[in-house]
Amino acid sequence: MLDPFVSKIEVPCGQERAFDVFIREMGSWWPLEKRSMSMKSGGPAKALNVDAQLGGRIVEIGHDGSEHHWGTITVFDPHDLVAMDFHMGMPPEQASLVEVRFTALDSGRTEVVLTQSNWEAFGDMAELLRGHYGSSWGLLFEEAYKNACAA
């Protein structure tokens, strides 16, 4: 069993804003030119759409109009917790679990903890994908998302 990947950051905005930027505005901060399924077929995605509700889907709209289902929201507790099965590029039955918890530190700062687990769902590729996702969250979560909260 592989340990979960955990990243803890402090963002320069209140808890409600931190939650909304993460899940409701994900398409505005996710660097599709660096991390999208469409990159495999020649160009960055056009958009990332998030249906921000329990059971909502996260869907990339490819440069050619194709849709790539990345995951489904499994817990939606504004403004404290959002969780999703996450299988970007994999079949839905091979999904990790991404949980993001938001804790107010004061009116202008929030601690945000992202935990990705259930690596076993990836079978023989579990260790490889844990390393890949772990390094990617630095760019995605610790940089792009954090910067979007500061805007």
mmCIF file of N, CA, C and O in Angstrom, residues 2-102:
data_model
loop_
_atom_site.group_PDB
_atom_site.id
_atom_site.type_symbol
_atom_site.label_atom_id
_atom_site.label_comp_id
_atom_site.label_asym_id
_atom_site.label_seq_id
_atom_site.Cartn_x
_atom_site.Cartn_y
_atom_site.Cartn_z
ATOM 1 N N LEU A 2 0.643 2.133 -0.955
ATOM 2 C CA LEU A 2 1.419 3.369 -1.051
ATOM 3 C C LEU A 2 0.802 4.450 -0.169
ATOM 4 O O LEU A 2 -0.418 4.571 -0.086
ATOM 5 N N ASP A 3 1.666 5.226 0.458
ATOM 6 C CA ASP A 3 1.201 6.332 1.291
ATOM 7 C C ASP A 3 0.513 7.377 0.429
ATOM 8 O O ASP A 3 0.901 7.602 -0.723
ATOM 9 N N PRO A 4 -0.462 8.069 0.996
ATOM 10 C CA PRO A 4 -1.090 9.167 0.268
ATOM 11 C C PRO A 4 -0.066 10.263 -0.009
ATOM 12 O O PRO A 4 0.899 10.428 0.736
ATOM 13 N N PHE A 5 -0.299 11.010 -1.075
ATOM 14 C CA PHE A 5 0.479 12.226 -1.331
ATOM 15 C C PHE A 5 -0.264 13.348 -0.627
ATOM 16 O O PHE A 5 -1.476 13.499 -0.787
ATOM 17 N N VAL A 6 0.447 14.154 0.155
ATOM 18 C CA VAL A 6 -0.162 15.259 0.886
ATOM 19 C C VAL A 6 0.622 16.537 0.615
ATOM 20 O O VAL A 6 1.852 16.547 0.710
ATOM 21 N N SER A 7 -0.099 17.596 0.265
ATOM 22 C CA SER A 7 0.505 18.910 0.092
ATOM 23 C C SER A 7 -0.314 19.910 0.899
ATOM 24 O O SER A 7 -1.538 19.977 0.760
ATOM 25 N N LYS A 8 0.363 20.677 1.744
ATOM 26 C CA LYS A 8 -0.296 21.664 2.594
ATOM 27 C C LYS A 8 0.266 23.030 2.244
ATOM 28 O O LYS A 8 1.476 23.226 2.246
ATOM 29 N N ILE A 9 -0.641 23.967 1.907
ATOM 30 C CA ILE A 9 -0.212 25.320 1.582
ATOM 31 C C ILE A 9 -1.086 26.323 2.324
ATOM 32 O O ILE A 9 -2.180 25.991 2.799
ATOM 33 N N GLU A 10 -0.604 27.540 2.394
ATOM 34 C CA GLU A 10 -1.379 28.654 2.927
ATOM 35 C C GLU A 10 -1.628 29.600 1.769
ATOM 36 O O GLU A 10 -0.696 29.941 1.041
ATOM 37 N N VAL A 11 -2.895 29.977 1.576
ATOM 38 C CA VAL A 11 -3.224 30.893 0.486
ATOM 39 C C VAL A 11 -3.677 32.237 1.048
ATOM 40 O O VAL A 11 -4.259 32.296 2.134
ATOM 41 N N PRO A 12 -3.415 33.328 0.310
ATOM 42 C CA PRO A 12 -3.703 34.674 0.803
ATOM 43 C C PRO A 12 -5.130 35.148 0.519
ATOM 44 O O PRO A 12 -5.348 36.211 -0.056
ATOM 45 N N CYS A 13 -6.105 34.329 0.908
ATOM 46 C CA CYS A 13 -7.509 34.719 0.773
ATOM 47 C C CYS A 13 -8.319 33.966 1.818
ATOM 48 O O CYS A 13 -7.850 32.984 2.399
ATOM 49 N N GLY A 14 -9.537 34.413 2.058
ATOM 50 C CA GLY A 14 -10.400 33.773 3.029
ATOM 51 C C GLY A 14 -10.845 32.379 2.590
ATOM 52 O O GLY A 14 -10.703 31.993 1.434
ATOM 53 N N GLN A 15 -11.411 31.655 3.543
ATOM 54 C CA GLN A 15 -11.804 30.259 3.316
ATOM 55 C C GLN A 15 -12.820 30.109 2.184
ATOM 56 O O GLN A 15 -12.675 29.235 1.327
ATOM 57 N N GLU A 16 -13.829 30.955 2.149
ATOM 58 C CA GLU A 16 -14.850 30.849 1.108
ATOM 59 C C GLU A 16 -14.233 31.077 -0.271
ATOM 60 O O GLU A 16 -14.498 30.328 -1.212
ATOM 61 N N ARG A 17 -13.413 32.099 -0.383
ATOM 62 C CA ARG A 17 -12.752 32.398 -1.660
ATOM 63 C C ARG A 17 -11.812 31.271 -2.062
ATOM 64 O O ARG A 17 -11.765 30.880 -3.231
ATOM 65 N N ALA A 18 -11.047 30.733 -1.109
ATOM 66 C CA ALA A 18 -10.114 29.638 -1.407
ATOM 67 C C ALA A 18 -10.851 28.428 -1.981
ATOM 68 O O ALA A 18 -10.412 27.823 -2.960
ATOM 69 N N PHE A 19 -11.991 28.093 -1.386
ATOM 70 C CA PHE A 19 -12.803 26.977 -1.872
ATOM 71 C C PHE A 19 -13.316 27.269 -3.287
ATOM 72 O O PHE A 19 -13.192 26.432 -4.186
ATOM 73 N N ASP A 20 -13.893 28.453 -3.467
ATOM 74 C CA ASP A 20 -14.467 28.797 -4.768
ATOM 75 C C ASP A 20 -13.420 28.819 -5.879
ATOM 76 O O ASP A 20 -13.669 28.332 -6.984
ATOM 77 N N VAL A 21 -12.257 29.374 -5.587
ATOM 78 C CA VAL A 21 -11.193 29.401 -6.601
ATOM 79 C C VAL A 21 -10.798 27.972 -6.957
ATOM 80 O O VAL A 21 -10.649 27.641 -8.140
ATOM 81 N N PHE A 22 -10.662 27.116 -5.946
ATOM 82 C CA PHE A 22 -10.217 25.749 -6.242
ATOM 83 C C PHE A 22 -11.204 25.007 -7.118
ATOM 84 O O PHE A 22 -10.821 24.476 -8.169
ATOM 85 N N ILE A 23 -12.463 24.951 -6.744
ATOM 86 C CA ILE A 23 -13.385 24.073 -7.463
ATOM 87 C C ILE A 23 -14.259 24.806 -8.481
ATOM 88 O O ILE A 23 -14.458 24.317 -9.588
ATOM 89 N N ARG A 24 -14.750 25.969 -8.165
ATOM 90 C CA ARG A 24 -15.650 26.673 -9.087
ATOM 91 C C ARG A 24 -14.900 27.398 -10.199
ATOM 92 O O ARG A 24 -15.470 27.673 -11.251
ATOM 93 N N GLU A 25 -13.629 27.744 -9.938
ATOM 94 C CA GLU A 25 -12.838 28.474 -10.927
ATOM 95 C C GLU A 25 -11.630 27.673 -11.431
ATOM 96 O O GLU A 25 -10.696 28.238 -11.981
ATOM 97 N N MET A 26 -11.667 26.365 -11.255
ATOM 98 C CA MET A 26 -10.531 25.522 -11.638
ATOM 99 C C MET A 26 -10.111 25.749 -13.090
ATOM 100 O O MET A 26 -8.919 25.759 -13.412
ATOM 101 N N GLY A 27 -11.065 25.947 -13.961
ATOM 102 C CA GLY A 27 -10.753 26.162 -15.374
ATOM 103 C C GLY A 27 -9.953 27.422 -15.641
ATOM 104 O O GLY A 27 -9.291 27.525 -16.674
ATOM 105 N N SER A 28 -9.975 28.377 -14.709
ATOM 106 C CA SER A 28 -9.235 29.623 -14.918
ATOM 107 C C SER A 28 -7.775 29.528 -14.479
ATOM 108 O O SER A 28 -6.949 30.303 -14.950
ATOM 109 N N TRP A 29 -7.453 28.624 -13.574
ATOM 110 C CA TRP A 29 -6.068 28.557 -13.089
ATOM 111 C C TRP A 29 -5.314 27.289 -13.507
ATOM 112 O O TRP A 29 -4.092 27.266 -13.465
ATOM 113 N N TRP A 30 -6.003 26.258 -13.913
ATOM 114 C CA TRP A 30 -5.332 25.010 -14.310
ATOM 115 C C TRP A 30 -4.537 25.274 -15.585
ATOM 116 O O TRP A 30 -5.108 25.714 -16.590
ATOM 117 N N PRO A 31 -3.234 25.019 -15.603
ATOM 118 C CA PRO A 31 -2.426 25.312 -16.793
ATOM 119 C C PRO A 31 -2.612 24.243 -17.883
ATOM 120 O O PRO A 31 -1.820 23.310 -18.013
ATOM 121 N N LEU A 32 -3.662 24.395 -18.680
ATOM 122 C CA LEU A 32 -4.000 23.412 -19.715
ATOM 123 C C LEU A 32 -2.908 23.270 -20.766
ATOM 124 O O LEU A 32 -2.797 22.226 -21.405
ATOM 125 N N GLU A 33 -2.090 24.312 -20.932
ATOM 126 C CA GLU A 33 -0.996 24.233 -21.899
ATOM 127 C C GLU A 33 0.133 23.322 -21.407
ATOM 128 O O GLU A 33 1.014 22.942 -22.182
ATOM 129 N N LYS A 34 0.082 22.930 -20.135
ATOM 130 C CA LYS A 34 1.104 22.041 -19.567
ATOM 131 C C LYS A 34 0.537 20.708 -19.101
ATOM 132 O O LYS A 34 1.231 19.702 -19.129
ATOM 133 N N ARG A 35 -0.723 20.707 -18.639
ATOM 134 C CA ARG A 35 -1.330 19.491 -18.107
ATOM 135 C C ARG A 35 -2.747 19.340 -18.634
ATOM 136 O O ARG A 35 -3.702 19.832 -18.058
ATOM 137 N N SER A 36 -2.862 18.672 -19.784
ATOM 138 C CA SER A 36 -4.178 18.350 -20.344
ATOM 139 C C SER A 36 -4.039 17.097 -21.197
ATOM 140 O O SER A 36 -2.961 16.776 -21.681
ATOM 141 N N MET A 37 -5.139 16.406 -21.356
ATOM 142 C CA MET A 37 -5.146 15.204 -22.192
ATOM 143 C C MET A 37 -4.907 15.577 -23.655
ATOM 144 O O MET A 37 -4.305 14.830 -24.403
ATOM 145 N N SER A 38 -5.363 16.738 -24.057
ATOM 146 C CA SER A 38 -5.234 17.185 -25.444
ATOM 147 C C SER A 38 -3.788 17.350 -25.882
ATOM 148 O O SER A 38 -3.500 17.294 -27.081
ATOM 149 N N MET A 39 -2.894 17.587 -24.945
ATOM 150 C CA MET A 39 -1.486 17.769 -25.301
ATOM 151 C C MET A 39 -0.942 16.540 -26.028
ATOM 152 O O MET A 39 -0.051 16.651 -26.855
ATOM 153 N N LYS A 40 -1.523 15.361 -25.732
ATOM 154 C CA LYS A 40 -1.075 14.124 -26.392
ATOM 155 C C LYS A 40 -1.437 14.097 -27.874
ATOM 156 O O LYS A 40 -0.846 13.357 -28.638
ATOM 157 N N SER A 41 -2.435 14.934 -28.269
ATOM 158 C CA SER A 41 -2.861 14.923 -29.663
ATOM 159 C C SER A 41 -2.569 16.240 -30.380
ATOM 160 O O SER A 41 -3.186 16.537 -31.388
ATOM 161 N N GLY A 42 -1.652 17.013 -29.837
ATOM 162 C CA GLY A 42 -1.155 18.141 -30.599
ATOM 163 C C GLY A 42 -1.454 19.545 -30.135
ATOM 164 O O GLY A 42 -1.069 20.495 -30.813
ATOM 165 N N GLY A 43 -2.135 19.719 -29.026
ATOM 166 C CA GLY A 43 -2.381 21.084 -28.579
ATOM 167 C C GLY A 43 -3.086 21.127 -27.250
ATOM 168 O O GLY A 43 -3.680 20.139 -26.830
ATOM 169 N N PRO A 44 -3.015 22.264 -26.579
ATOM 170 C CA PRO A 44 -3.663 22.372 -25.273
ATOM 171 C C PRO A 44 -5.181 22.350 -25.392
ATOM 172 O O PRO A 44 -5.743 22.666 -26.443
ATOM 173 N N ALA A 45 -5.818 21.985 -24.317
ATOM 174 C CA ALA A 45 -7.273 21.959 -24.270
ATOM 175 C C ALA A 45 -7.831 23.368 -24.407
ATOM 176 O O ALA A 45 -7.168 24.348 -24.083
ATOM 177 N N LYS A 46 -9.080 23.449 -24.864
ATOM 178 C CA LYS A 46 -9.776 24.731 -24.967
ATOM 179 C C LYS A 46 -10.290 25.186 -23.608
ATOM 180 O O LYS A 46 -10.333 26.379 -23.342
ATOM 181 N N ALA A 47 -10.726 24.229 -22.784
ATOM 182 C CA ALA A 47 -11.363 24.596 -21.521
ATOM 183 C C ALA A 47 -11.370 23.417 -20.557
ATOM 184 O O ALA A 47 -11.216 22.263 -20.964
ATOM 185 N N LEU A 48 -11.575 23.751 -19.292
ATOM 186 C CA LEU A 48 -11.796 22.755 -18.249
ATOM 187 C C LEU A 48 -13.078 23.164 -17.549
ATOM 188 O O LEU A 48 -13.163 24.259 -16.980
ATOM 189 N N ASN A 49 -14.094 22.319 -17.632
ATOM 190 C CA ASN A 49 -15.396 22.604 -17.042
ATOM 191 C C ASN A 49 -15.599 21.767 -15.789
ATOM 192 O O ASN A 49 -15.380 20.558 -15.814
ATOM 193 N N VAL A 50 -16.013 22.428 -14.716
ATOM 194 C CA VAL A 50 -16.279 21.745 -13.455
ATOM 195 C C VAL A 50 -17.722 22.012 -13.062
ATOM 196 O O VAL A 50 -18.126 23.162 -12.907
ATOM 197 N N ASP A 51 -18.492 20.954 -12.919
ATOM 198 C CA ASP A 51 -19.858 21.049 -12.418
ATOM 199 C C ASP A 51 -19.750 20.960 -10.896
ATOM 200 O O ASP A 51 -19.715 19.865 -10.328
ATOM 201 N N ALA A 52 -19.646 22.110 -10.242
ATOM 202 C CA ALA A 52 -19.309 22.188 -8.816
ATOM 203 C C ALA A 52 -20.502 21.842 -7.931
ATOM 204 O O ALA A 52 -21.173 22.707 -7.373
ATOM 205 N N GLN A 53 -20.742 20.539 -7.815
ATOM 206 C CA GLN A 53 -21.792 20.004 -6.955
ATOM 207 C C GLN A 53 -21.540 18.519 -6.753
ATOM 208 O O GLN A 53 -20.760 17.909 -7.496
ATOM 209 N N LEU A 54 -22.191 17.944 -5.757
ATOM 210 C CA LEU A 54 -22.055 16.515 -5.513
ATOM 211 C C LEU A 54 -22.471 15.749 -6.765
ATOM 212 O O LEU A 54 -23.534 16.013 -7.340
ATOM 213 N N GLY A 55 -21.612 14.870 -7.233
ATOM 214 C CA GLY A 55 -21.870 14.116 -8.455
ATOM 215 C C GLY A 55 -21.460 14.831 -9.722
ATOM 216 O O GLY A 55 -21.558 14.277 -10.814
ATOM 217 N N GLY A 56 -21.001 16.081 -9.580
ATOM 218 C CA GLY A 56 -20.585 16.865 -10.741
ATOM 219 C C GLY A 56 -19.321 16.306 -11.374
ATOM 220 O O GLY A 56 -18.471 15.722 -10.699
ATOM 221 N N ARG A 57 -19.216 16.500 -12.654
ATOM 222 C CA ARG A 57 -18.072 15.979 -13.412
ATOM 223 C C ARG A 57 -17.058 17.071 -13.710
ATOM 224 O O ARG A 57 -17.414 18.240 -13.863
ATOM 225 N N ILE A 58 -15.808 16.660 -13.818
ATOM 226 C CA ILE A 58 -14.719 17.530 -14.253
ATOM 227 C C ILE A 58 -14.366 17.062 -15.652
ATOM 228 O O ILE A 58 -13.972 15.902 -15.848
ATOM 229 N N VAL A 59 -14.533 17.953 -16.640
ATOM 230 C CA VAL A 59 -14.395 17.563 -18.044
ATOM 231 C C VAL A 59 -13.513 18.564 -18.779
ATOM 232 O O VAL A 59 -13.763 19.771 -18.754
ATOM 233 N N GLU A 60 -12.509 18.038 -19.443
ATOM 234 C CA GLU A 60 -11.650 18.838 -20.319
ATOM 235 C C GLU A 60 -12.284 18.869 -21.703
ATOM 236 O O GLU A 60 -12.734 17.844 -22.210
ATOM 237 N N ILE A 61 -12.296 20.055 -22.311
ATOM 238 C CA ILE A 61 -12.733 20.197 -23.700
ATOM 239 C C ILE A 61 -11.461 20.330 -24.531
ATOM 240 O O ILE A 61 -10.727 21.311 -24.410
ATOM 241 N N GLY A 62 -11.195 19.328 -25.350
ATOM 242 C CA GLY A 62 -9.966 19.275 -26.120
ATOM 243 C C GLY A 62 -9.881 20.323 -27.208
ATOM 244 O O GLY A 62 -10.889 20.925 -27.595
ATOM 245 N N HIS A 63 -8.693 20.520 -27.722
ATOM 246 C CA HIS A 63 -8.482 21.490 -28.805
ATOM 247 C C HIS A 63 -9.301 21.142 -30.031
ATOM 248 O O HIS A 63 -9.625 22.009 -30.841
ATOM 249 N N ASP A 64 -9.689 19.881 -30.161
ATOM 250 C CA ASP A 64 -10.492 19.428 -31.301
ATOM 251 C C ASP A 64 -11.972 19.267 -30.936
ATOM 252 O O ASP A 64 -12.748 18.721 -31.709
ATOM 253 N N GLY A 65 -12.349 19.731 -29.731
ATOM 254 C CA GLY A 65 -13.737 19.630 -29.294
ATOM 255 C C GLY A 65 -14.072 18.345 -28.554
ATOM 256 O O GLY A 65 -15.186 18.194 -28.049
ATOM 257 N N SER A 66 -13.129 17.411 -28.489
ATOM 258 C CA SER A 66 -13.376 16.160 -27.781
ATOM 259 C C SER A 66 -13.481 16.409 -26.278
ATOM 260 O O SER A 66 -12.962 17.401 -25.765
ATOM 261 N N GLU A 67 -14.182 15.529 -25.580
ATOM 262 C CA GLU A 67 -14.330 15.654 -24.133
ATOM 263 C C GLU A 67 -13.556 14.549 -23.436
ATOM 264 O O GLU A 67 -13.590 13.398 -23.858
ATOM 265 N N HIS A 68 -12.864 14.937 -22.364
ATOM 266 C CA HIS A 68 -12.097 13.989 -21.548
ATOM 267 C C HIS A 68 -12.568 14.119 -20.107
ATOM 268 O O HIS A 68 -12.365 15.154 -19.477
ATOM 269 N N HIS A 69 -13.205 13.069 -19.612
ATOM 270 C CA HIS A 69 -13.723 13.060 -18.249
ATOM 271 C C HIS A 69 -12.563 12.783 -17.293
ATOM 272 O O HIS A 69 -11.940 11.733 -17.362
ATOM 273 N N TRP A 70 -12.265 13.750 -16.420
ATOM 274 C CA TRP A 70 -11.149 13.619 -15.480
ATOM 275 C C TRP A 70 -11.567 13.037 -14.145
ATOM 276 O O TRP A 70 -10.766 12.449 -13.442
ATOM 277 N N GLY A 71 -12.819 13.272 -13.736
ATOM 278 C CA GLY A 71 -13.237 12.815 -12.417
ATOM 279 C C GLY A 71 -14.635 13.282 -12.074
ATOM 280 O O GLY A 71 -15.263 14.028 -12.828
ATOM 281 N N THR A 72 -15.097 12.824 -10.906
ATOM 282 C CA THR A 72 -16.436 13.135 -10.425
ATOM 283 C C THR A 72 -16.346 13.559 -8.964
ATOM 284 O O THR A 72 -15.639 12.923 -8.175
ATOM 285 N N ILE A 73 -17.071 14.608 -8.608
ATOM 286 C CA ILE A 73 -17.061 15.101 -7.230
ATOM 287 C C ILE A 73 -17.856 14.147 -6.343
ATOM 288 O O ILE A 73 -19.030 13.875 -6.612
ATOM 289 N N THR A 74 -17.191 13.628 -5.311
ATOM 290 C CA THR A 74 -17.801 12.639 -4.416
ATOM 291 C C THR A 74 -18.176 13.219 -3.053
ATOM 292 O O THR A 74 -18.998 12.634 -2.345
ATOM 293 N N VAL A 75 -17.561 14.346 -2.677
ATOM 294 C CA VAL A 75 -17.920 15.077 -1.456
ATOM 295 C C VAL A 75 -17.911 16.549 -1.822
ATOM 296 O O VAL A 75 -16.955 17.034 -2.427
ATOM 297 N N PHE A 76 -18.980 17.251 -1.451
ATOM 298 C CA PHE A 76 -19.059 18.680 -1.734
ATOM 299 C C PHE A 76 -19.629 19.355 -0.502
ATOM 300 O O PHE A 76 -20.839 19.339 -0.264
ATOM 301 N N ASP A 77 -18.736 19.924 0.310
ATOM 302 C CA ASP A 77 -19.106 20.555 1.569
ATOM 303 C C ASP A 77 -18.536 21.973 1.590
ATOM 304 O O ASP A 77 -17.490 22.220 2.175
ATOM 305 N N PRO A 78 -19.236 22.908 0.893
ATOM 306 C CA PRO A 78 -18.725 24.278 0.841
ATOM 307 C C PRO A 78 -18.637 24.850 2.265
ATOM 308 O O PRO A 78 -19.564 24.701 3.020
ATOM 309 N N HIS A 79 -17.680 25.441 2.590
ATOM 310 C CA HIS A 79 -16.385 25.822 2.058
ATOM 311 C C HIS A 79 -15.286 25.099 2.808
ATOM 312 O O HIS A 79 -14.181 25.593 2.944
ATOM 313 N N ASP A 80 -15.606 23.871 3.242
ATOM 314 C CA ASP A 80 -14.688 23.098 4.068
ATOM 315 C C ASP A 80 -13.951 21.985 3.328
ATOM 316 O O ASP A 80 -12.759 21.793 3.533
ATOM 317 N N LEU A 81 -14.654 21.248 2.485
ATOM 318 C CA LEU A 81 -14.074 20.045 1.894
ATOM 319 C C LEU A 81 -14.691 19.758 0.535
ATOM 320 O O LEU A 81 -15.906 19.871 0.350
ATOM 321 N N VAL A 82 -13.835 19.375 -0.402
ATOM 322 C CA VAL A 82 -14.284 18.831 -1.675
ATOM 323 C C VAL A 82 -13.425 17.602 -1.940
ATOM 324 O O VAL A 82 -12.227 17.592 -1.647
ATOM 325 N N ALA A 83 -14.053 16.543 -2.426
ATOM 326 C CA ALA A 83 -13.323 15.321 -2.774
ATOM 327 C C ALA A 83 -13.824 14.838 -4.124
ATOM 328 O O ALA A 83 -14.980 15.075 -4.498
ATOM 329 N N MET A 84 -12.939 14.187 -4.845
ATOM 330 C CA MET A 84 -13.306 13.696 -6.167
ATOM 331 C C MET A 84 -12.540 12.427 -6.495
ATOM 332 O O MET A 84 -11.409 12.244 -6.038
ATOM 333 N N ASP A 85 -13.195 11.547 -7.250
ATOM 334 C CA ASP A 85 -12.398 10.494 -7.853
ATOM 335 C C ASP A 85 -11.660 11.184 -8.998
ATOM 336 O O ASP A 85 -12.164 12.115 -9.598
ATOM 337 N N PHE A 86 -10.436 10.800 -9.218
ATOM 338 C CA PHE A 86 -9.598 11.517 -10.186
ATOM 339 C C PHE A 86 -8.875 10.481 -11.031
ATOM 340 O O PHE A 86 -8.115 9.665 -10.515
ATOM 341 N N HIS A 87 -9.154 10.512 -12.328
ATOM 342 C CA HIS A 87 -8.604 9.490 -13.222
ATOM 343 C C HIS A 87 -8.165 10.088 -14.551
ATOM 344 O O HIS A 87 -8.271 9.446 -15.596
ATOM 345 N N MET A 88 -7.666 11.294 -14.523
ATOM 346 C CA MET A 88 -7.237 11.992 -15.738
ATOM 347 C C MET A 88 -6.437 11.051 -16.644
ATOM 348 O O MET A 88 -5.355 10.603 -16.286
ATOM 349 N N GLY A 89 -7.014 10.723 -17.786
ATOM 350 C CA GLY A 89 -6.331 9.863 -18.749
ATOM 351 C C GLY A 89 -6.484 8.375 -18.500
ATOM 352 O O GLY A 89 -5.980 7.570 -19.271
ATOM 353 N N MET A 90 -7.165 8.004 -17.439
ATOM 354 C CA MET A 90 -7.357 6.594 -17.106
ATOM 355 C C MET A 90 -8.853 6.279 -17.140
ATOM 356 O O MET A 90 -9.684 7.190 -17.049
ATOM 357 N N PRO A 91 -9.215 4.997 -17.217
ATOM 358 C CA PRO A 91 -10.639 4.644 -17.126
ATOM 359 C C PRO A 91 -11.190 5.014 -15.746
ATOM 360 O O PRO A 91 -10.455 4.970 -14.757
ATOM 361 N N PRO A 92 -12.469 5.389 -15.649
ATOM 362 C CA PRO A 92 -13.055 5.797 -14.374
ATOM 363 C C PRO A 92 -12.902 4.779 -13.241
ATOM 364 O O PRO A 92 -12.820 5.154 -12.085
ATOM 365 N N GLU A 93 -12.853 3.504 -13.585
ATOM 366 C CA GLU A 93 -12.697 2.485 -12.532
ATOM 367 C C GLU A 93 -11.269 2.445 -11.975
ATOM 368 O O GLU A 93 -11.004 1.773 -10.990
ATOM 369 N N GLN A 94 -10.365 3.180 -12.597
ATOM 370 C CA GLN A 94 -8.993 3.302 -12.111
ATOM 371 C C GLN A 94 -8.781 4.728 -11.622
ATOM 372 O O GLN A 94 -8.000 5.481 -12.189
ATOM 373 N N ALA A 95 -9.484 5.087 -10.556
ATOM 374 C CA ALA A 95 -9.436 6.460 -10.060
ATOM 375 C C ALA A 95 -8.764 6.534 -8.699
ATOM 376 O O ALA A 95 -9.023 5.718 -7.825
ATOM 377 N N SER A 96 -7.930 7.552 -8.548
ATOM 378 C CA SER A 96 -7.422 7.872 -7.219
ATOM 379 C C SER A 96 -8.474 8.744 -6.536
ATOM 380 O O SER A 96 -9.479 9.123 -7.134
ATOM 381 N N LEU A 97 -8.237 9.052 -5.277
ATOM 382 C CA LEU A 97 -9.117 9.928 -4.518
ATOM 383 C C LEU A 97 -8.339 11.187 -4.189
ATOM 384 O O LEU A 97 -7.245 11.115 -3.633
ATOM 385 N N VAL A 98 -8.894 12.342 -4.561
ATOM 386 C CA VAL A 98 -8.295 13.636 -4.221
ATOM 387 C C VAL A 98 -9.258 14.338 -3.271
ATOM 388 O O VAL A 98 -10.428 14.536 -3.609
ATOM 389 N N GLU A 99 -8.745 14.677 -2.086
ATOM 390 C CA GLU A 99 -9.516 15.401 -1.082
ATOM 391 C C GLU A 99 -8.813 16.728 -0.818
ATOM 392 O O GLU A 99 -7.594 16.745 -0.660
ATOM 393 N N VAL A 100 -9.590 17.797 -0.764
ATOM 394 C CA VAL A 100 -9.025 19.116 -0.505
ATOM 395 C C VAL A 100 -9.817 19.736 0.640
ATOM 396 O O VAL A 100 -11.035 19.918 0.532
ATOM 397 N N ARG A 101 -9.096 20.042 1.728
ATOM 398 C CA ARG A 101 -9.709 20.603 2.929
ATOM 399 C C ARG A 101 -9.251 22.044 3.121
ATOM 400 O O ARG A 101 -8.075 22.354 2.941
ATOM 401 N N PHE A 102 -10.194 22.908 3.492
ATOM 402 C CA PHE A 102 -9.961 24.345 3.634
ATOM 403 C C PHE A 102 -10.211 24.742 5.088
ATOM 404 O O PHE A 102 -11.312 24.519 5.604
#
